GROMACS .gro file of C-alpha atoms in nm:
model
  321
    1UNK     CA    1   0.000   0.000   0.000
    2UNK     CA    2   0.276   0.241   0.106
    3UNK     CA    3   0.513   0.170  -0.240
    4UNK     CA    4   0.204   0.223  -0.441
    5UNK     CA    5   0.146   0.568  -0.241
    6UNK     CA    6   0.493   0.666  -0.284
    7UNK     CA    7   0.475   0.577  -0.667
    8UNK     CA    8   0.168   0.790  -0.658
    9UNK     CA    9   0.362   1.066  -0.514
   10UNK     CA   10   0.657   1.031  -0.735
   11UNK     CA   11   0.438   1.052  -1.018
   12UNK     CA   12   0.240   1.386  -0.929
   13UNK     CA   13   0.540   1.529  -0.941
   14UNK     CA   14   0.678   1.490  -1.202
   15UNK     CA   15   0.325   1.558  -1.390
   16UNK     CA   16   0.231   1.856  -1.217
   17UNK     CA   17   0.609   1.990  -1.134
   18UNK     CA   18   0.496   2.097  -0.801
   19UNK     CA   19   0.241   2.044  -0.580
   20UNK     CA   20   0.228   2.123  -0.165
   21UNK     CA   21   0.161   1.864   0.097
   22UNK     CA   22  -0.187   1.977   0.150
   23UNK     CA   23  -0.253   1.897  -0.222
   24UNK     CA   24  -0.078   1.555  -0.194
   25UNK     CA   25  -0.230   1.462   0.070
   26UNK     CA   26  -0.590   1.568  -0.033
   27UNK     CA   27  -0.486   1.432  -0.380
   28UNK     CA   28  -0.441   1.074  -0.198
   29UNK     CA   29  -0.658   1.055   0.082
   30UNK     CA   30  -0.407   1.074   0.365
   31UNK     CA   31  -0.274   1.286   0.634
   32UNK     CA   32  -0.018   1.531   0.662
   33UNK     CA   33   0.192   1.380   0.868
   34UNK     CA   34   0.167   1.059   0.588
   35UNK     CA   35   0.312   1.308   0.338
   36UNK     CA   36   0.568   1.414   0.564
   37UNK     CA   37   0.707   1.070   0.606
   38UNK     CA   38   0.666   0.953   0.264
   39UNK     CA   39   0.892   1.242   0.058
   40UNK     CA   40   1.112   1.183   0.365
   41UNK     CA   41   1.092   0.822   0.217
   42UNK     CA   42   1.147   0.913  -0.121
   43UNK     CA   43   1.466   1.154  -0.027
   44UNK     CA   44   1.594   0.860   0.165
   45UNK     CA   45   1.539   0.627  -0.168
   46UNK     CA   46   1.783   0.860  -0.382
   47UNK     CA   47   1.455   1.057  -0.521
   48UNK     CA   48   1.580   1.419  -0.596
   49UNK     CA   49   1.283   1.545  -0.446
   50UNK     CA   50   1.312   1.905  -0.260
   51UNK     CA   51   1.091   2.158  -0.095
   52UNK     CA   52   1.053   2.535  -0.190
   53UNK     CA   53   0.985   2.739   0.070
   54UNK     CA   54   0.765   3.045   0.050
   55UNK     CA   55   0.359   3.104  -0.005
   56UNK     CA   56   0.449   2.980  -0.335
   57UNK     CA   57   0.640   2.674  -0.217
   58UNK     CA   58   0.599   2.282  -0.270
   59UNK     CA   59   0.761   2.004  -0.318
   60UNK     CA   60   0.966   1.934  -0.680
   61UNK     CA   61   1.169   1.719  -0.829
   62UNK     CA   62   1.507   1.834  -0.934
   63UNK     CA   63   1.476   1.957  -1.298
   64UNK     CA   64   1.518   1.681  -1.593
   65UNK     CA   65   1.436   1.411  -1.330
   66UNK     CA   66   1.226   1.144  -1.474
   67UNK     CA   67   1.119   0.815  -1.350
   68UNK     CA   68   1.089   0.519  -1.562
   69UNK     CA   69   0.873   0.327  -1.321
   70UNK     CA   70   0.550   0.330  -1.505
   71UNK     CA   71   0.466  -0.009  -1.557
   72UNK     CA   72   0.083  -0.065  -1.516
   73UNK     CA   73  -0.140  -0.322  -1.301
   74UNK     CA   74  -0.379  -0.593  -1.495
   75UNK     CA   75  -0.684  -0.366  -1.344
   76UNK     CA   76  -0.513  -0.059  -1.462
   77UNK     CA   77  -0.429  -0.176  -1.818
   78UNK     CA   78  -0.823  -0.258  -1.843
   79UNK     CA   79  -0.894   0.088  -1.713
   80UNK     CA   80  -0.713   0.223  -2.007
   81UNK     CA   81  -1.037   0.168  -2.257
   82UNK     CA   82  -1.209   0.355  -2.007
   83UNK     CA   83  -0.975   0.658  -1.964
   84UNK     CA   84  -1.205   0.972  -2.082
   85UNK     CA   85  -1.545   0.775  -1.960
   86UNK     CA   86  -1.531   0.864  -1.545
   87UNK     CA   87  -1.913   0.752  -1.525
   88UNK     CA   88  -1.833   0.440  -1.678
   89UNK     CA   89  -1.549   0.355  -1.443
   90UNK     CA   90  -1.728   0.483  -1.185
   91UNK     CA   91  -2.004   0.225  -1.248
   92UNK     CA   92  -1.790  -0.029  -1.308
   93UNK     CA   93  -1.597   0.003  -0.936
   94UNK     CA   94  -1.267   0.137  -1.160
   95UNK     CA   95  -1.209   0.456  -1.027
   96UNK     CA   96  -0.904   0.446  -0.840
   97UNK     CA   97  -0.719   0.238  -1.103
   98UNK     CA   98  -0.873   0.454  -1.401
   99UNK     CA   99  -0.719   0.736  -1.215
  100UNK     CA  100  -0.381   0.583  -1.123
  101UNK     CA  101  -0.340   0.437  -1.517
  102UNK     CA  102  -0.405   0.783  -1.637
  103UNK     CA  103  -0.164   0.935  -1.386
  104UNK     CA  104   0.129   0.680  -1.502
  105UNK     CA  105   0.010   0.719  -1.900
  106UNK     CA  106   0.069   1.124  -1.827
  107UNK     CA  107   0.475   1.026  -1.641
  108UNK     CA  108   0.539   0.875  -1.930
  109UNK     CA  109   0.480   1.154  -2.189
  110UNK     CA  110   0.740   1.410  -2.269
  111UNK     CA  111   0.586   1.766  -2.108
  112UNK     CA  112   0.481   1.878  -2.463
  113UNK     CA  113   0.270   1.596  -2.523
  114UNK     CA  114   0.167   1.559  -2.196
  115UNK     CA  115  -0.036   1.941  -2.253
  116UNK     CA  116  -0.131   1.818  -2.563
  117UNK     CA  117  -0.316   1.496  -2.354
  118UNK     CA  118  -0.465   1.786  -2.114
  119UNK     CA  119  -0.564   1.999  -2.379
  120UNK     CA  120  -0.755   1.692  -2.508
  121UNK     CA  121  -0.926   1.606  -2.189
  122UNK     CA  122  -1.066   1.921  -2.140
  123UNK     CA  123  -1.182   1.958  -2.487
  124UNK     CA  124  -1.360   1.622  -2.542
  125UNK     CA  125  -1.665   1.460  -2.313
  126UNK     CA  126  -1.857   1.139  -2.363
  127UNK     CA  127  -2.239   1.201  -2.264
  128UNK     CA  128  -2.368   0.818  -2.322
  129UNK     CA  129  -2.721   0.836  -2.274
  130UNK     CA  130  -2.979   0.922  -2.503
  131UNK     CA  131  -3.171   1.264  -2.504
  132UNK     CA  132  -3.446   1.228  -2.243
  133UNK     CA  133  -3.276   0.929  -2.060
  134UNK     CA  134  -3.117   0.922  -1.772
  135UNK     CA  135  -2.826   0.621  -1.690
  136UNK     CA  136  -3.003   0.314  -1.535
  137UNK     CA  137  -2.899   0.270  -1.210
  138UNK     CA  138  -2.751  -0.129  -1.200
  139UNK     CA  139  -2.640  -0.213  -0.829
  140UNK     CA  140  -2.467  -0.525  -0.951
  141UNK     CA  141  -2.267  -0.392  -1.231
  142UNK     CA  142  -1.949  -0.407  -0.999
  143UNK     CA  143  -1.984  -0.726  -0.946
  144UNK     CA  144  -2.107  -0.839  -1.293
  145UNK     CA  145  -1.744  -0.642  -1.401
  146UNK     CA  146  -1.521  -0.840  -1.153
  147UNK     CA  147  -1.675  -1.194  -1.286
  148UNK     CA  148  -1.593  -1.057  -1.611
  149UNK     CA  149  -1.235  -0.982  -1.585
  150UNK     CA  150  -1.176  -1.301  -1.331
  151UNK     CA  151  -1.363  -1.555  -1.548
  152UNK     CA  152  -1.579  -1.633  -1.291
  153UNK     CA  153  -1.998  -1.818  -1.253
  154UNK     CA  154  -2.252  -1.610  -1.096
  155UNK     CA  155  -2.568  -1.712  -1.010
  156UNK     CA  156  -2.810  -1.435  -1.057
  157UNK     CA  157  -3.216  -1.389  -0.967
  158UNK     CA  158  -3.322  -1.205  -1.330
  159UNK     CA  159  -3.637  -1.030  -1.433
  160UNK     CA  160  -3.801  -1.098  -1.734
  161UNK     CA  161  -4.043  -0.977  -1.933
  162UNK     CA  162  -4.254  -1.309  -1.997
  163UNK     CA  163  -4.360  -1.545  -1.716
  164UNK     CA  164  -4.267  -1.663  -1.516
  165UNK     CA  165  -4.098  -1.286  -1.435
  166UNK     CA  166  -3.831  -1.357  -1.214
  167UNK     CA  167  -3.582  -1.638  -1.287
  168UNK     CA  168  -3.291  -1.772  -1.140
  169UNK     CA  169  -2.988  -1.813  -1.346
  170UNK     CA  170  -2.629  -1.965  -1.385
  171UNK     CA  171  -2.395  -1.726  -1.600
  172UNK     CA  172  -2.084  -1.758  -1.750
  173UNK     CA  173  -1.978  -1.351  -1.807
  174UNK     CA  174  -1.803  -1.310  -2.122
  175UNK     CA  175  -1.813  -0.934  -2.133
  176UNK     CA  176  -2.015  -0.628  -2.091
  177UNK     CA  177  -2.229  -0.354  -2.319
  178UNK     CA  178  -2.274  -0.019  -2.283
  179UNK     CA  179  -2.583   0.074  -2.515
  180UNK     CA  180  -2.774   0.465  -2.497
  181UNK     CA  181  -2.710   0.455  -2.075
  182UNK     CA  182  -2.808   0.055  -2.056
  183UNK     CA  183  -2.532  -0.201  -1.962
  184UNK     CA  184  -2.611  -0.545  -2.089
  185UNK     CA  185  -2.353  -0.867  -2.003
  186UNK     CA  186  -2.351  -1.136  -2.270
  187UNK     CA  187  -2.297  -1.476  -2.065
  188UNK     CA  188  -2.255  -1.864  -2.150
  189UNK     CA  189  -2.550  -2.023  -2.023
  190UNK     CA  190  -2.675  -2.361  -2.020
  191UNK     CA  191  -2.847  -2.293  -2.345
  192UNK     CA  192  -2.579  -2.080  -2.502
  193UNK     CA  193  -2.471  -1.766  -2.540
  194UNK     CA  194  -2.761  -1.478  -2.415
  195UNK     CA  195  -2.765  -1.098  -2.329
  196UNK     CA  196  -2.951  -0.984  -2.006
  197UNK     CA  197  -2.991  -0.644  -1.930
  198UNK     CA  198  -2.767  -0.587  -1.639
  199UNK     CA  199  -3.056  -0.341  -1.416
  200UNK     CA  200  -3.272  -0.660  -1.453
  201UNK     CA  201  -3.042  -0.859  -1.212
  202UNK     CA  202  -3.226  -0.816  -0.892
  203UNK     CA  203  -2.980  -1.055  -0.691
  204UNK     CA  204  -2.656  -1.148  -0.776
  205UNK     CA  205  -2.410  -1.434  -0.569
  206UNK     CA  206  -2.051  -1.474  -0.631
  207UNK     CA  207  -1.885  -1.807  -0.715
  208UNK     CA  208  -1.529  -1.923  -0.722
  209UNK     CA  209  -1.647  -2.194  -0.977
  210UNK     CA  210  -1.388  -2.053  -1.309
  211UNK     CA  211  -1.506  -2.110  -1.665
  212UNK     CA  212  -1.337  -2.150  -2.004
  213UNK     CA  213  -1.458  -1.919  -2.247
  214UNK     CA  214  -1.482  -2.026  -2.616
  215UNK     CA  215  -1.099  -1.938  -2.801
  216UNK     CA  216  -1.328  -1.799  -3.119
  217UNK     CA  217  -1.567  -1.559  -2.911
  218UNK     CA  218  -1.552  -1.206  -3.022
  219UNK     CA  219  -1.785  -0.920  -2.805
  220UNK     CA  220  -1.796  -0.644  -3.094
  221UNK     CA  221  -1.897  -0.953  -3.361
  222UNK     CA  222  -2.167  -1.124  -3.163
  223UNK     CA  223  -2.305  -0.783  -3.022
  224UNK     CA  224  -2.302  -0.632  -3.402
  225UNK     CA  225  -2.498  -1.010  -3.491
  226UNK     CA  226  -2.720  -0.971  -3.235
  227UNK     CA  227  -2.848  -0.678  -3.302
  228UNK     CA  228  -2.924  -0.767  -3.615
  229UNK     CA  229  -3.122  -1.057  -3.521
  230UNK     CA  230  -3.320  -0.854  -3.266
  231UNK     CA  231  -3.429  -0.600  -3.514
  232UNK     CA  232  -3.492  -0.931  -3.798
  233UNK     CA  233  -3.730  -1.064  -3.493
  234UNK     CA  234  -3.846  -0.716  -3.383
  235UNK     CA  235  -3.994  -0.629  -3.746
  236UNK     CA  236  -4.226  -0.831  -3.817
  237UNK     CA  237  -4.402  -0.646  -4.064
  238UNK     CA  238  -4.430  -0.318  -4.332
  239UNK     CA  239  -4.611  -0.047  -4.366
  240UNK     CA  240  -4.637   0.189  -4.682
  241UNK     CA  241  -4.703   0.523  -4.575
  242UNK     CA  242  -4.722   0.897  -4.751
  243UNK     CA  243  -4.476   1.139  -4.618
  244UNK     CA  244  -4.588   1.526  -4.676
  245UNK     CA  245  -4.387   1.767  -4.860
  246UNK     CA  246  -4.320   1.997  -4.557
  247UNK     CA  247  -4.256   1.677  -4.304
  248UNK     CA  248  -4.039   1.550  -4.592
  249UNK     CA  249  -3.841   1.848  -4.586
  250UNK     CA  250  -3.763   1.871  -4.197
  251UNK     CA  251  -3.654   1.481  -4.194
  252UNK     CA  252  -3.313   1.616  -3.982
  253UNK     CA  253  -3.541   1.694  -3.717
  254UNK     CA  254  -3.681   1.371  -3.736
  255UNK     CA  255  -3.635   1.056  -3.488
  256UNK     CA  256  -3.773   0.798  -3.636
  257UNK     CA  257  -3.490   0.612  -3.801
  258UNK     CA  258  -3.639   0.366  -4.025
  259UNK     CA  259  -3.866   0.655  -4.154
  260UNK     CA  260  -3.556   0.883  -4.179
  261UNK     CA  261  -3.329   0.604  -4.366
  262UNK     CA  262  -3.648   0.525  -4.588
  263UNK     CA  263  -3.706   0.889  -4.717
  264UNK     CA  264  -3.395   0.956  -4.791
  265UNK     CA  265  -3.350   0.711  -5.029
  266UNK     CA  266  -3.673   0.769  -5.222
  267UNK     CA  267  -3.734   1.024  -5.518
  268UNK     CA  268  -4.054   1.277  -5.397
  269UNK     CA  269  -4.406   1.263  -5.605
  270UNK     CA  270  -4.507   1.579  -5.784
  271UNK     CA  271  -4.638   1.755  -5.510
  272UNK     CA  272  -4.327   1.716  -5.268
  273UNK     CA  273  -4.442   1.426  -5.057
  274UNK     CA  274  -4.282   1.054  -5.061
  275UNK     CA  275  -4.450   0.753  -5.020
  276UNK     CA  276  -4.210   0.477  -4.863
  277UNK     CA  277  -4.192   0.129  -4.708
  278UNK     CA  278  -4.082   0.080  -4.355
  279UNK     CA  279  -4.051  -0.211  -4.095
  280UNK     CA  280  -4.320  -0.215  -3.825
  281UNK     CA  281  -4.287  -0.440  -3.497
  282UNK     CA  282  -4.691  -0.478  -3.473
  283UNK     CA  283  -4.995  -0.279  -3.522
  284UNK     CA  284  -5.060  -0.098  -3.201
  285UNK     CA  285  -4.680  -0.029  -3.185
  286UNK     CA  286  -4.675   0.088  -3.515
  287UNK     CA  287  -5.021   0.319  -3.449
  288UNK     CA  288  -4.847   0.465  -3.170
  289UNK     CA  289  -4.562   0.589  -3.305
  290UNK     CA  290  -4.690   0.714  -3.601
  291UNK     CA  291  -4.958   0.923  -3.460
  292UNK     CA  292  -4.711   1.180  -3.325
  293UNK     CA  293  -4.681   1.278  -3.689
  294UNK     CA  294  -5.053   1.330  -3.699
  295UNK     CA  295  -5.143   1.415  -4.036
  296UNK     CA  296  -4.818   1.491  -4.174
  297UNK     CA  297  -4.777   1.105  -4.211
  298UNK     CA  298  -5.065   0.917  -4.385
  299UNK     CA  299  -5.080   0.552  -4.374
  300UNK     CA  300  -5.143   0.332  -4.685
  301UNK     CA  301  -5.138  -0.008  -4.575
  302UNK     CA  302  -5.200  -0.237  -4.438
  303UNK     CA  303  -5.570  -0.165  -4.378
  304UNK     CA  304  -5.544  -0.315  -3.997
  305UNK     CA  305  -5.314  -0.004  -3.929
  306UNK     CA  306  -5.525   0.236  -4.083
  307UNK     CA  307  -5.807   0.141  -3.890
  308UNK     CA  308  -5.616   0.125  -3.572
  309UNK     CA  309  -5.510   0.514  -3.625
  310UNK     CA  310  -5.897   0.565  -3.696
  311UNK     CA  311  -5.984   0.391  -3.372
  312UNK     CA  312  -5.709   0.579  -3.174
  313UNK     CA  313  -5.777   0.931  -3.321
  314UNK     CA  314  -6.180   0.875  -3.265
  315UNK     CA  315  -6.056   0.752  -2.922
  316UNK     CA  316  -5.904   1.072  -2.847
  317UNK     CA  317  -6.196   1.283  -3.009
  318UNK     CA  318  -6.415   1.165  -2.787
  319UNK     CA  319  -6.094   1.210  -2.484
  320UNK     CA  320  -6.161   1.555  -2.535
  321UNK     CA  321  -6.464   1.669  -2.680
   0.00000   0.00000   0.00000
């Protein structure tokens, strides 16, 4: 604990050229008197470190001193893909080693590159969630994370959305999603591989029972194939529909995808408007989603969701007459 503090301490120095005890010590979570001892340590280790006196003081390193000792930890070297993503460490329980692999990744620039890497944090930010969507709140994403990395079973209690809801579960963790603010871990099971939505795991028990994950697995690949699948299994239908002229027009402001994607790849009629074929997941879903459009989107067919958006709209007539 206390070489890893005084590697900490090492390092902040020679990032951040000088820094007082009160910020080392508030930078690691200790006391004073820790700090103290520890550059005491240091001095005695052959560390040039010194202290300027002064309201302006602090403790340096003597100029064109640089350590080499910047190898990283396994945790750390994972951290790395999440270096830039705090929330996601954070949710993941990788804080402190996000943090440290940064810190080491800075040591071991030269200083003009190591601005540059400033400059670039303080430029760029990674806002994962959608637009009117918070992050879900998943209590056993730490743990879900640490099976992952160690290789490990869990047995989980998992809600569904068929009966009966609430299952219990044997998982193998191959890896984890992060999807629009959703984390989703795709695991071995005794039927193969599945994805459960991570906020869905009500209860969650270690296991020291170790797996052997298939050689051939790839997480980008199956994620890419199963989306695919879910959207082959979520559309289950079409629907031709007339899109107005002015609609047409304001497609960028648009979020409807499929509708989107569909007009712009179709010539207009005379009169501005474009009539186009899109996937539907079912009738009422369909009916509900279009209606937002009102009458700037016209349905063609089928017939079952024309009537539906009759039914819906004399529904809502009769809401508020």
């Amino acid at each position: 604990m206390r070489s890893s503090r005084l590697l900490s301490i090492l390092l902040l120095l020679q990032t951040r050229r000088q820094l007082t005890a009160r910020e080392l010590a508030d930078e690691l979570e200790v006391s004073l008197r820790t700090i103290y001892r520890d550059v005491e340590a240091l001095a005695a280790a052959g560390v040039p470190v010194y202290a300027d006196q002064g309201r302006a003081g602090g403790y340096r390193l003597v100029e064109g001193y640089r350590t080499r000792l910047t190898g990283l930890t396994e945790q750390e070297a994972a951290a790395l893909f999440l270096v830039g993503m705090p929330g996601a460490a954070a949710a993941l329980g990788l804080t402190a080693e996000t943090s440290a692999a940064e810190l080491k990744l800075l040591a071991a620039l030269a200083p003009d590159q190591r601005d540059r890497a400033g400059r670039l944090k303080n430029r760029f930010h990674l806002d994962l969630p959608a637009w009117y969507q918070d992050a879900e709140n998943s209590p056993q994403l730490a743990a879900v994370a640490d099976a992952v990395l160690h290789d490990r079973r869990v047995k989980v209690l998992y809600r569904r959305w068929e009966e009966p809801r609430e299952v219990e579960r044997v998982l193998e963790p191959y890896g984890l999603v992060l999807k629009n603010g959703a984390w989703y871990v795709v695991a071995a099971t005794a039927t193969g591989l599945r994805t459960y939505r991570v906020s869905n795991i009500l209860e969650l028990t270690p296991t020291e029972e170790g797996f052997e994950r298939a050689d051939d697995f790839n997480l980008e690949q199956f994620w890419q194939d199963h989306l695919e699948g879910f959207d082959r299994v979520r559309f289950t239908a079409e629907a031709v529909v007339r899109v107005s002229a002015s609609l047409a027009r304001r497609m960028y402001d648009v979020s409807f995808p499929a509708l989107v994607k569909a007009v712009a790849v179709t010539a207009p009629e005379q009169d501005g408007s474009v009539v186009v074929t899109i996937p539907i997941e079912s009738v009422p879903n369909a009916a509900a989603t279009l209606c937002r459009f009102g009458d700037a989107v016209e349905v063609l067919e089928p017939q079952e969701l024309r009537t539906e958006l009759r039914e819906l709209g004399q529904k809502l007539r009769d809401l508020y007459s």
